[in-house]
PDB file of C-alpha atoms in Angstrom:
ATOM      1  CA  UNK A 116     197.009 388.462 111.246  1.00  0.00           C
ATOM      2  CA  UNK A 117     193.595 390.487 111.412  1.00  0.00           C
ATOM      3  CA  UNK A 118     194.932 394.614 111.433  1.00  0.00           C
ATOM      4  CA  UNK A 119     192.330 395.569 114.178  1.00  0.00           C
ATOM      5  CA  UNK A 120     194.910 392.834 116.351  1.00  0.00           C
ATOM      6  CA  UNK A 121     197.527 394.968 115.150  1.00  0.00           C
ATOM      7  CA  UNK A 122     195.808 398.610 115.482  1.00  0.00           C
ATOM      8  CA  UNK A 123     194.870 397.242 119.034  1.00  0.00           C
ATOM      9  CA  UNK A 124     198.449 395.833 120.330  1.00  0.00           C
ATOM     10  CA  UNK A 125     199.564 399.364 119.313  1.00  0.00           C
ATOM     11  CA  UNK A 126     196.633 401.389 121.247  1.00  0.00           C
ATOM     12  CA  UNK A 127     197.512 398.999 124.128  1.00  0.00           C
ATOM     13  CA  UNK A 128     201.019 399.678 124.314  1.00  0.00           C
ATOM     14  CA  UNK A 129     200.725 403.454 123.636  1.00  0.00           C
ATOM     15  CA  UNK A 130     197.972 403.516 126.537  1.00  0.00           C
ATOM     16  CA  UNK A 131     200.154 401.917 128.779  1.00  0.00           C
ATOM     17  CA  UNK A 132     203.273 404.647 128.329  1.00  0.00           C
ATOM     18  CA  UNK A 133     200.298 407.445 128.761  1.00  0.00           C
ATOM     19  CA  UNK A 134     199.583 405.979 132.440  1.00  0.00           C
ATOM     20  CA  UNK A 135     202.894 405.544 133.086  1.00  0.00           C
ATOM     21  CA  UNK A 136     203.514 409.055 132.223  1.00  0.00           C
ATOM     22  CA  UNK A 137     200.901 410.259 133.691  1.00  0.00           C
ATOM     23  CA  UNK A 138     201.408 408.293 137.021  1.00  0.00           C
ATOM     24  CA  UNK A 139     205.367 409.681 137.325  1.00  0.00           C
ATOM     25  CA  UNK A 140     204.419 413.210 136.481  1.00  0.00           C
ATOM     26  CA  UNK A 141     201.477 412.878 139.057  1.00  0.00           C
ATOM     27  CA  UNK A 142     198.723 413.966 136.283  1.00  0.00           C
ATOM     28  CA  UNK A 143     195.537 412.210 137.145  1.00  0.00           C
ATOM     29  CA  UNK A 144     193.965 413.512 133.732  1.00  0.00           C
ATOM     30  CA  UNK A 145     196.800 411.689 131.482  1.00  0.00           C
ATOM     31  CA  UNK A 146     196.533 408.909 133.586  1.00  0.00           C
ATOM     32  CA  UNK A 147     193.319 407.928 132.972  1.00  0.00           C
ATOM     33  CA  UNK A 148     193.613 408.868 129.240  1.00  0.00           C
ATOM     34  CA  UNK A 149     196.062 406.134 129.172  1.00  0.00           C
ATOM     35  CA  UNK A 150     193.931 403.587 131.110  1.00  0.00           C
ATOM     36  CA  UNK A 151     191.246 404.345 128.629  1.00  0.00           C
ATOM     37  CA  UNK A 152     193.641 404.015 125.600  1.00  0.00           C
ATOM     38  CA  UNK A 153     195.063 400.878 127.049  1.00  0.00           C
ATOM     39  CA  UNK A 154     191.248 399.543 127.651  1.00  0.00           C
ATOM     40  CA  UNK A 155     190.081 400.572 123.886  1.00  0.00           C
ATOM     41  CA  UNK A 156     193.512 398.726 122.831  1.00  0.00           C
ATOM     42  CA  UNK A 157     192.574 395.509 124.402  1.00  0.00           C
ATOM     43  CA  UNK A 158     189.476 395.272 123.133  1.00  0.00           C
ATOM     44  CA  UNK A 159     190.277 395.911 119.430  1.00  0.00           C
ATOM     45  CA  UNK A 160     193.444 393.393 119.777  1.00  0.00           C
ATOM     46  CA  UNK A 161     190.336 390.555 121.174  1.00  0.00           C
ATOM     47  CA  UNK A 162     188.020 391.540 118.558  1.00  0.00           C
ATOM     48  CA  UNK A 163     191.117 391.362 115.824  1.00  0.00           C
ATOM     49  CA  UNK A 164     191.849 387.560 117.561  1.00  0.00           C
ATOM     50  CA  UNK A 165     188.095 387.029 117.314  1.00  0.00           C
ATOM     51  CA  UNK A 166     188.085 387.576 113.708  1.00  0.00           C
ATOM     52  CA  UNK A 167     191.235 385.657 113.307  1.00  0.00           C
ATOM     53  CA  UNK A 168     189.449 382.629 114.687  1.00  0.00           C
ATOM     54  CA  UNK A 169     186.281 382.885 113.093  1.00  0.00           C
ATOM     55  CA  UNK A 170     188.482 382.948 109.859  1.00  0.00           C
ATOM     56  CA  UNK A 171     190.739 380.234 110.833  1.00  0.00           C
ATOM     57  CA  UNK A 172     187.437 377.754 111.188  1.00  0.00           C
ATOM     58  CA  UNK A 173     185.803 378.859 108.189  1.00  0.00           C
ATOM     59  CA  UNK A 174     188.942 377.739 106.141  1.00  0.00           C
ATOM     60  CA  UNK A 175     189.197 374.792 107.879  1.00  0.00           C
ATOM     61  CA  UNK A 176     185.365 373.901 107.372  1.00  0.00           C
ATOM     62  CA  UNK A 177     186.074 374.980 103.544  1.00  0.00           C
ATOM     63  CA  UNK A 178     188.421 372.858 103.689  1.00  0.00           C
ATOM     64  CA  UNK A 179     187.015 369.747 105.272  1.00  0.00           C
ATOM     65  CA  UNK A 180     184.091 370.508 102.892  1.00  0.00           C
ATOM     66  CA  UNK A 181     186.120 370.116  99.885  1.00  0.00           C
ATOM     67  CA  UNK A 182     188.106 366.653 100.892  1.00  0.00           C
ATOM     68  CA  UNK A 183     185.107 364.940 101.552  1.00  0.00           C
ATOM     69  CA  UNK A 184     183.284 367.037  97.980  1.00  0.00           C
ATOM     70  CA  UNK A 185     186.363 365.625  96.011  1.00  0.00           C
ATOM     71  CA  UNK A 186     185.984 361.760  98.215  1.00  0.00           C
ATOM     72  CA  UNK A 187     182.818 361.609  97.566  1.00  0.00           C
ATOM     73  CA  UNK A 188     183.473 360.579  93.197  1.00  0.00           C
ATOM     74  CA  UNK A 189     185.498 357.709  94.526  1.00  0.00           C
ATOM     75  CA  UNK A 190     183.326 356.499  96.553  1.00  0.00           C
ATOM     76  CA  UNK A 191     180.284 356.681  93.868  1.00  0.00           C
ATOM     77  CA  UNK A 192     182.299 354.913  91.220  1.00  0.00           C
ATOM     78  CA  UNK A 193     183.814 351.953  93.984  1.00  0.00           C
ATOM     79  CA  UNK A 194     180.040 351.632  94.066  1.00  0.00           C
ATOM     80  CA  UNK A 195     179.324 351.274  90.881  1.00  0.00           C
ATOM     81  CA  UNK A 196     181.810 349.166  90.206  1.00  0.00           C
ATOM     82  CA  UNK A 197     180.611 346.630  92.849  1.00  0.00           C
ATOM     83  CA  UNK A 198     177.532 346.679  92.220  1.00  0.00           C
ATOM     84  CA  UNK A 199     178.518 345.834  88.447  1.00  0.00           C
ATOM     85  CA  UNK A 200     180.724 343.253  89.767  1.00  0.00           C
ATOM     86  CA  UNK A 201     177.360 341.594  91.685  1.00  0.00           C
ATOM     87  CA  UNK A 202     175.301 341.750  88.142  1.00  0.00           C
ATOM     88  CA  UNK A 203     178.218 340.037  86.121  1.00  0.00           C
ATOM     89  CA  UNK A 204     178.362 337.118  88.841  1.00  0.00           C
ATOM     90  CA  UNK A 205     174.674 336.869  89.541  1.00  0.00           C
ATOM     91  CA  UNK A 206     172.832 337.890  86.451  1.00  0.00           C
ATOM     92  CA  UNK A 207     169.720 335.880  87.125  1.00  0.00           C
ATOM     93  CA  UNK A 208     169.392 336.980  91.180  1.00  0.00           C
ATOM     94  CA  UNK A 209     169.751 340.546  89.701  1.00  0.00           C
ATOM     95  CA  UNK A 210     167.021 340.329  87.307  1.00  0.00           C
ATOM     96  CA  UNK A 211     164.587 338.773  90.106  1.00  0.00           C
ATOM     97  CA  UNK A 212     165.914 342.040  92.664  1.00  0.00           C
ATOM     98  CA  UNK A 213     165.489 344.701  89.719  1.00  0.00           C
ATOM     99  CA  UNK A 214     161.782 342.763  88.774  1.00  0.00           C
ATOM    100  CA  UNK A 215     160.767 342.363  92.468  1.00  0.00           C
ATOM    101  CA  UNK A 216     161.183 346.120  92.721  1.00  0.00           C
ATOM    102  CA  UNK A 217     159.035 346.993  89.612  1.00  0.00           C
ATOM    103  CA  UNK A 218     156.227 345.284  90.719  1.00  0.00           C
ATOM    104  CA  UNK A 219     156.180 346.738  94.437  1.00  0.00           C
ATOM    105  CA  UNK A 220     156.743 350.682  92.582  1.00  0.00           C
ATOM    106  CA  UNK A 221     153.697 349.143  90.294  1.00  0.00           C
ATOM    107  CA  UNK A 222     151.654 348.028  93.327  1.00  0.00           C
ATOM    108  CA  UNK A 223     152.144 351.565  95.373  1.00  0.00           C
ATOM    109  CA  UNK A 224     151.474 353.154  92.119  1.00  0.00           C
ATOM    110  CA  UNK A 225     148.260 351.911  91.295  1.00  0.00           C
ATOM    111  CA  UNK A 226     146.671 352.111  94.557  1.00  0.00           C
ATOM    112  CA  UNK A 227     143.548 354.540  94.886  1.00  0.00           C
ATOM    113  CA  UNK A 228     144.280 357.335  97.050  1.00  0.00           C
ATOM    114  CA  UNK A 229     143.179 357.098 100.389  1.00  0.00           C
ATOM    115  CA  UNK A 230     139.654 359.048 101.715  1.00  0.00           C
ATOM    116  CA  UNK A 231     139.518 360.209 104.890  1.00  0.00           C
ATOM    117  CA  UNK A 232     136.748 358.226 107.565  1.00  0.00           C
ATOM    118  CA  UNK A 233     133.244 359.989 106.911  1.00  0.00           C
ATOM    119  CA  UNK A 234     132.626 362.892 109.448  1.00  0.00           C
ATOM    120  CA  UNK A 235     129.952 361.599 112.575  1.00  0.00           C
ATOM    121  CA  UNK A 236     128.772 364.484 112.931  1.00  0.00           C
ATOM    122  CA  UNK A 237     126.840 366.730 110.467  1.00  0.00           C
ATOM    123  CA  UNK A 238     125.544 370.113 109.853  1.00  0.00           C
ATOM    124  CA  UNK A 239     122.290 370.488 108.703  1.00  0.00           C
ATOM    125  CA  UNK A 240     121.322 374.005 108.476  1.00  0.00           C
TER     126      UNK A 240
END
């Protein structure tokens, strides 16, 4: 529990017993001190909530973070693992994948870069 919801619930309550006070002994003055108080009080105890929450989801998002952080090494080595399972069955349709990819990085590769179209219109100054 955040201390401004704390510092607040006590402004609150002490506000209230002002007006109170104020409203039996007929002081308009300590009346609306207490009002005020009470006012001030409430606000702190929403901001202290506020804070609370915006605690509250950062741990949760930490923690959410973390699982799927910590998930995330088993699901890389199940992967592995299959796809080491595929090359032990297929050895031969693995080489022809793995070979069929070379040569399309080789083709990209070697291509010329590409020029842009020549402009129509020229300056000739």
């Amino acid at each position: 529990m955040d201390a401004d919801r704390i510092i607040g619930s006590a402004k609150e309550m002490a506000g209230g017993v002002e007006g109170t006070v104020g409203e039996m002994a007929g002081d308009a003055k300590t009346q609306a001190s207490g009002k005020a108080r009470e006012a001030a009080g409430t606000v702190q105890n929403l901001y202290g909530q506020a804070k609370d929450a915006a605690r509250e989801a950062a741990d949760t998002a930490t923690s959410y973070a973390k699982d799927a952080y910590e998930a995330s090494g088993d699901t890389f080595r199940d992967g592995t693992q299959a796809l080491s399972k595929k090359v032990q069955d297929n050895p031969l349709g693995s080489l022809l994948v793995a070979g069929g990819i070379g040569f399309a990085l080789a083709l990209l590769m070697s291509r010329p870069a590409r020029r842009p179209p020549p402009s129509r219109w020229r300056y000739y100054g």
